[in-house]
Tab-separated table of C-alpha atoms in Angstrom:
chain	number	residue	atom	x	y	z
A	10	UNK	CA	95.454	105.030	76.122
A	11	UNK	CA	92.353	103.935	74.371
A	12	UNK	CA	89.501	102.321	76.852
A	13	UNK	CA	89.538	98.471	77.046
A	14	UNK	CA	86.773	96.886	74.797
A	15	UNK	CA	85.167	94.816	77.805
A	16	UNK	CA	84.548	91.073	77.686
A	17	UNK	CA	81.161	91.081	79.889
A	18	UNK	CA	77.902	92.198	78.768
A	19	UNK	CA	77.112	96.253	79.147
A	20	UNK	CA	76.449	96.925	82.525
A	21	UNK	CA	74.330	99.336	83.725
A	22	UNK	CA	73.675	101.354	86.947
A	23	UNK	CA	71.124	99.152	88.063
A	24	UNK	CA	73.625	96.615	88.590
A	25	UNK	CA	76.365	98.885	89.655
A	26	UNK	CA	75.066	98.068	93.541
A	27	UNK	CA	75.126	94.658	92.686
A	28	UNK	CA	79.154	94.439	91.376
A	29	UNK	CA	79.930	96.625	94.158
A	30	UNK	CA	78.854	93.939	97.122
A	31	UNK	CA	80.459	91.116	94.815
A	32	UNK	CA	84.132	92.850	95.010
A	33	UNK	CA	86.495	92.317	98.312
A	34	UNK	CA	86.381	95.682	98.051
A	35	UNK	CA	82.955	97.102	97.462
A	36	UNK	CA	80.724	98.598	99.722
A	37	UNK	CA	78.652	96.504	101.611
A	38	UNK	CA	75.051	95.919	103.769
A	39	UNK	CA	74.487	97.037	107.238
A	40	UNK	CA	76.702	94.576	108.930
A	41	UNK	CA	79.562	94.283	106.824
A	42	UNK	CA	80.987	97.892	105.847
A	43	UNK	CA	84.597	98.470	105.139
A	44	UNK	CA	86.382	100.298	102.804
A	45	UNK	CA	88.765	103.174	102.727
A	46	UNK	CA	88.562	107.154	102.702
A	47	UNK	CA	88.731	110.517	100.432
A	48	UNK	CA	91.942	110.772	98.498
A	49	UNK	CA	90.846	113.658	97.322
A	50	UNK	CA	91.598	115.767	100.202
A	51	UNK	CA	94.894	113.438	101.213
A	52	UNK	CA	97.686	115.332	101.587
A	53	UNK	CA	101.126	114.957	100.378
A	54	UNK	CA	102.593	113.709	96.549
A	55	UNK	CA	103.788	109.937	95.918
A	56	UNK	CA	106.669	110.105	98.202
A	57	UNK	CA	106.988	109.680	101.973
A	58	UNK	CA	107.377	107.614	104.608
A	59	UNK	CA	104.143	107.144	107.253
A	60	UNK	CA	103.782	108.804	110.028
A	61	UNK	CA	104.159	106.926	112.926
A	62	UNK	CA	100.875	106.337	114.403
A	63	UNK	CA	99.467	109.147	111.986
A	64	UNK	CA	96.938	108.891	109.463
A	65	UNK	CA	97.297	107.192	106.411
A	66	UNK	CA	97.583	110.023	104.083
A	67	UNK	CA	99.594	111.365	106.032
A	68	UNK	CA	103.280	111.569	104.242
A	69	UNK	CA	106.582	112.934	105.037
A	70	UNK	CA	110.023	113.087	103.451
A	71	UNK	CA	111.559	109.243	102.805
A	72	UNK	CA	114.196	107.945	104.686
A	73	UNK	CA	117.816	108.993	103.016
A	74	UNK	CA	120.460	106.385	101.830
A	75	UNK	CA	117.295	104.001	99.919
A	76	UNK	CA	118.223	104.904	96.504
A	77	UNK	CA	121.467	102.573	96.239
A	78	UNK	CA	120.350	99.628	94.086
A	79	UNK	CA	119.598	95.921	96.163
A	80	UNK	CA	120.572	92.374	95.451
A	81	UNK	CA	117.631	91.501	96.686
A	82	UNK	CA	113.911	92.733	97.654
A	83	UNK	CA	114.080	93.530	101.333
A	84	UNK	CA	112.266	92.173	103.837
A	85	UNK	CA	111.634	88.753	102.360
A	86	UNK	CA	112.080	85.382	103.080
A	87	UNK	CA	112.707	82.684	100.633
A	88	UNK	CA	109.610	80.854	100.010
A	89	UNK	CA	108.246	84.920	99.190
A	90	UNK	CA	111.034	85.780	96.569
A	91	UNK	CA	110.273	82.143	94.786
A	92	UNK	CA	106.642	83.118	93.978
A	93	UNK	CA	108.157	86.755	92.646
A	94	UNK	CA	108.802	85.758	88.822
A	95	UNK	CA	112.316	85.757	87.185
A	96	UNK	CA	110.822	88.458	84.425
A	97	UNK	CA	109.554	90.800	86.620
A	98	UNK	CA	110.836	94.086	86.792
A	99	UNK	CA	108.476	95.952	88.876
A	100	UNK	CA	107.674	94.812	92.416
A	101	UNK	CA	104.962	96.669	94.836
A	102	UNK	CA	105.534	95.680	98.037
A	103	UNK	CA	103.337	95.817	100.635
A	104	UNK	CA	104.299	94.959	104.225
A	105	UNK	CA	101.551	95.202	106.632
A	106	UNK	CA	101.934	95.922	110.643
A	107	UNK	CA	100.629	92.678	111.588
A	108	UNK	CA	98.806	89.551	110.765
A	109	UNK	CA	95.977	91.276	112.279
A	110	UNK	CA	96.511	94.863	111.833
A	111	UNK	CA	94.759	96.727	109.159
A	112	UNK	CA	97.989	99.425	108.385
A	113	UNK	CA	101.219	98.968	106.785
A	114	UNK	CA	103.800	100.500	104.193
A	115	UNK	CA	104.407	100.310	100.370
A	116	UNK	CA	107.184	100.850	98.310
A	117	UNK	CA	107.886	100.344	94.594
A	118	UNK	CA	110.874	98.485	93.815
A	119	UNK	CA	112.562	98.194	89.894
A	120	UNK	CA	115.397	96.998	88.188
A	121	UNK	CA	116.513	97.404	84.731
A	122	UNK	CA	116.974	93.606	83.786
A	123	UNK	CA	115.858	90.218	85.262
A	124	UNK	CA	118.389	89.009	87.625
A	125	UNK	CA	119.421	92.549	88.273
A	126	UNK	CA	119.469	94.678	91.182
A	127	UNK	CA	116.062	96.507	92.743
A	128	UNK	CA	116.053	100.189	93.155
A	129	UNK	CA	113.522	101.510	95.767
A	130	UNK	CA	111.019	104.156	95.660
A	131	UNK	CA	109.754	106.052	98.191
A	132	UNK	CA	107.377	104.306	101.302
A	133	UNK	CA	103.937	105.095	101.419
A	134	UNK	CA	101.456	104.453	104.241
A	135	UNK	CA	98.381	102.327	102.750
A	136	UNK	CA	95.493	100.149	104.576
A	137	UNK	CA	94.412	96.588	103.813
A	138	UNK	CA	91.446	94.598	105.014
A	139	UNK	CA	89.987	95.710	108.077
A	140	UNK	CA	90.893	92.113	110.101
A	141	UNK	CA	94.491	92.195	108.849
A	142	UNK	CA	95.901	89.021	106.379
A	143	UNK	CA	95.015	85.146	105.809
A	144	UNK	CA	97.065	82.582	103.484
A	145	UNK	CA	93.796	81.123	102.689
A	146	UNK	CA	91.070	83.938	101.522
A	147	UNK	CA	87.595	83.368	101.530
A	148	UNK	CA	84.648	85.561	100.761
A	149	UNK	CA	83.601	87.704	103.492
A	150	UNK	CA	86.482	86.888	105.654
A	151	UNK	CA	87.458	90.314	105.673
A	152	UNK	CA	91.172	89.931	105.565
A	153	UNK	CA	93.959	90.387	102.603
A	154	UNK	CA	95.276	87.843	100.651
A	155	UNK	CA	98.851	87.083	101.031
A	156	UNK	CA	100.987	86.298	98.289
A	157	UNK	CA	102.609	87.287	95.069
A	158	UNK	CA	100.312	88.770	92.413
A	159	UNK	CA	100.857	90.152	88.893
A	160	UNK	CA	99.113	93.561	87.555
A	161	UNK	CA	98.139	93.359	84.451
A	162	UNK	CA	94.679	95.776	84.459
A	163	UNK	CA	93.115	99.001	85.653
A	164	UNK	CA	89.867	101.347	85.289
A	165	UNK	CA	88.488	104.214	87.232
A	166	UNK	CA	85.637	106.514	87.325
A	167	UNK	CA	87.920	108.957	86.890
A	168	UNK	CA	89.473	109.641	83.043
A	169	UNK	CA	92.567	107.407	82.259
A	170	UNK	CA	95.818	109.940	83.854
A	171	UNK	CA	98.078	108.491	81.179
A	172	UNK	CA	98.883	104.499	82.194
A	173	UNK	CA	100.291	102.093	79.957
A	174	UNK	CA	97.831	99.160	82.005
A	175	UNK	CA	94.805	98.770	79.763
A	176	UNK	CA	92.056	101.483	81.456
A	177	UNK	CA	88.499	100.756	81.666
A	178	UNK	CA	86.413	103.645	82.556
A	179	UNK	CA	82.788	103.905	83.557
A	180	UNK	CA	79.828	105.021	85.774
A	181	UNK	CA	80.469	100.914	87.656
A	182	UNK	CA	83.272	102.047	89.531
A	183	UNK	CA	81.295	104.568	91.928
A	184	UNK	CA	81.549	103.601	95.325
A	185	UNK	CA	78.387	104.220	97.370
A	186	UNK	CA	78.096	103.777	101.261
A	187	UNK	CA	80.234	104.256	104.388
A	188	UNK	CA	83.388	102.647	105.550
A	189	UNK	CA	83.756	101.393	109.053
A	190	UNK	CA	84.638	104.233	110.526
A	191	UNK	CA	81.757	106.160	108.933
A	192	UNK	CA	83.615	107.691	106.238
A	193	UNK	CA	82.195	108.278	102.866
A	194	UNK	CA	83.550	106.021	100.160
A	195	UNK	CA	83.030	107.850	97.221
A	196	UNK	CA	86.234	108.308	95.457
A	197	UNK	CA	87.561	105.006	95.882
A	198	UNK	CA	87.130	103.437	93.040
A	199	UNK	CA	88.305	106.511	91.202
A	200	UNK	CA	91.088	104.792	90.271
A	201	UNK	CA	91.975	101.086	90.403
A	202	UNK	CA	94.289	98.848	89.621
A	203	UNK	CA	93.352	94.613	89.900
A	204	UNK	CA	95.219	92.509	91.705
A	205	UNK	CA	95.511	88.777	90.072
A	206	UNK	CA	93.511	87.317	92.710
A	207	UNK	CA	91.175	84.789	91.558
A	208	UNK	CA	90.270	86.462	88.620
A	209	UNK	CA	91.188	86.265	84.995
A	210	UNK	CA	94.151	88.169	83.926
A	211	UNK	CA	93.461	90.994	80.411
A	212	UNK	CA	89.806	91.437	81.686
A	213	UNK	CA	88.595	94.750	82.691
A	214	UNK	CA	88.645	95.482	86.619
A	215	UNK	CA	84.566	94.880	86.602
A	216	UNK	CA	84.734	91.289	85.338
A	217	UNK	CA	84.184	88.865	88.305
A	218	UNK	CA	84.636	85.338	86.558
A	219	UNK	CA	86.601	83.519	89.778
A	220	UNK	CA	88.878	80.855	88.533
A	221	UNK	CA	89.029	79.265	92.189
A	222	UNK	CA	85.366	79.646	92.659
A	223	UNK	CA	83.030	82.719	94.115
A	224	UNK	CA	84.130	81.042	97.747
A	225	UNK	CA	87.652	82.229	97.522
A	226	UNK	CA	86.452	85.931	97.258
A	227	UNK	CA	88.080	88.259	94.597
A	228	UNK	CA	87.410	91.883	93.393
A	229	UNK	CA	91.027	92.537	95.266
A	230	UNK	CA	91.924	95.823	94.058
A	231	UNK	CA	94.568	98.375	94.305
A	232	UNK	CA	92.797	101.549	95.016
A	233	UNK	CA	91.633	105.167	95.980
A	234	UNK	CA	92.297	105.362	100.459
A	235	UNK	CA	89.409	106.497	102.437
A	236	UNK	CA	91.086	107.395	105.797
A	237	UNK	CA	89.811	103.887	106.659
A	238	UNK	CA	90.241	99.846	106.398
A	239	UNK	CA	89.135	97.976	103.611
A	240	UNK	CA	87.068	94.309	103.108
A	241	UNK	CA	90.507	93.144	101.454
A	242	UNK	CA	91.814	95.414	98.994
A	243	UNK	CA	95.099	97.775	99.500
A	244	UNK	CA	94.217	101.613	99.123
A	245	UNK	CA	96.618	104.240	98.611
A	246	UNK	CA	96.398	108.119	98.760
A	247	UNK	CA	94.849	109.203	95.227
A	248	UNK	CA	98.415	110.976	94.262
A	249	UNK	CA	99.834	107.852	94.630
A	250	UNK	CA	97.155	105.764	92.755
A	251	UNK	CA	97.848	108.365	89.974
A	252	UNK	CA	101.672	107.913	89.959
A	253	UNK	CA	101.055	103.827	90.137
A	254	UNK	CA	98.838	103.847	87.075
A	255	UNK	CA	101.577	106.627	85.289
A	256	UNK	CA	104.547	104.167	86.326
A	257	UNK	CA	103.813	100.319	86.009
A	258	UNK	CA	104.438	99.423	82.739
A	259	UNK	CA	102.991	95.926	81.228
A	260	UNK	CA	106.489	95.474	79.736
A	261	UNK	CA	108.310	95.195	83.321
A	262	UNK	CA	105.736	92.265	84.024
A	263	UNK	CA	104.729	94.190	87.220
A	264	UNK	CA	104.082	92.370	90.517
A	265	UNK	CA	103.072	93.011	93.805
A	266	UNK	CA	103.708	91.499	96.707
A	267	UNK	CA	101.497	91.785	99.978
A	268	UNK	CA	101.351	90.433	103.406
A	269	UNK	CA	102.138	91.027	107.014
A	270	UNK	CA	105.982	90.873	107.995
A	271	UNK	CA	106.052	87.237	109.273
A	272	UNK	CA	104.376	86.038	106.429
A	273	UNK	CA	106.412	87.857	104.095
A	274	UNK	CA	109.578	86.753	105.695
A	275	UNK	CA	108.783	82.999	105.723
């Protein structure tokens, strides 16, 4: 796919630093670091269940008896599958341990038609923000937003692996600094995918015009997993990034759907 024409101004590397601490993601100063770890060296291909207790690149084998096809996505309550949007045909979702936990579990669900029934994908372990979930995010809060949010656009440092999302690459998306467990984060923004948080939808990953206003936070990305929590983002081994970016398709109207159980079940 050809690289997205961007609708800021050129950035440059002097102000890479700069977008970085603006994204929920990003690396920050001395007292606020969190992010996630080296896919590079993360084991396992995009299929698996977690490990219990294990790390979260850590994958194994998923569960048999899945792949029959569902009236319904599981593990959601009815005010959750309203916000999920008659069209879509791709739903990510992402159930985390706890309202305050910073671990959960991911799984890709698709149908062929709207009003048809899901099919499941494998489960993969992921991290989210580093203080768990909040209905109401806020910048600097430190927790992921929950709710239902199309995908619409990606980008990397990394060369486009073949995704039908418009790709913007470029020298922005490095990822300098430490996570909170004192892991490196370079690699994370390798590749990305935005999550329609605050932020306006066809518009490469970089762009951080808030809708809501800078207060409600944004820069919530899909991304690379560094072995460690993240400022509000969901990370993902970078085999799994890569099969994400291969496999939503803008014509499925892809969604995904994040949140701690309870909040997810409501």
């Amino acid at each position: 796919m050809k690289r997205r024409n961007r609708s800021l101004a050129p950035l440059t590397a002097l102000l890479t630093a700069t977008v970085l601490l603006a994204t929920g993601c990003g690396a920050t100063g001395p007292t606020s670091h969190a992010h996630t770890g080296p896919g590079a060296s993360a084991p396992g291909e995009p299929g698996g269940t977690a490990v219990p207790g294990g790390s979260a690149g850590k994958v194994v084998p998923g569960p048999q008896g899945r792949s029959g096809p569902l009236l319904r996505l599981p593990g959601l309550g009815p005010a959750t599958l309203r916000e999920v949007p008659a069209d879509a045909r791709q739903a990510l979702v992402v159930t985390g341990a706890g309202r305050d936990e910073n671990r959960g579990t991911a799984v890709l669900y698709e149908r062929e038609r709207p009003g048809g029934a899901w099919r499941p994908g494998p489960t993969w372990p992921v991290h989210n923000a580093v203080r768990g979930w909040t209905d109401r995010h806020v910048q600097g809060d430190l927790r992921s937003p929950v709710g239902v949010f199309t995908l619409t656009d990606a980008g990397g440092l990394l060369p486009d692996p073949g995704t039908r999302l418009p790709y913007d690459r470029g020298p922005e998306f490095t990822a300098p600094g430490t996570g909170v467990e004192g892991e490196p984060l370079a690699g994370a923004f390798d590749y990305v995918i935005a999550i329609n948080y605050n932020r306006t939808p066809g518009t490469t990953p970089l762009d951080w015009t808030r809708p809501l206003g800078e207060s409600r936070g944004g820069g919530i990305w899909l991304h690379v997993d560094h072995d460690g929590p993240t400022q509000g983002c969901v990370s993902f081994t970078r085999p799994v990034m890569k099969h994400l970016l291969r496999t939503l398709d803008p014509a499925k109207k892809p969604v995904v759907v994040m949140g701690d159980k309870a909040s997810l079940r409501r």
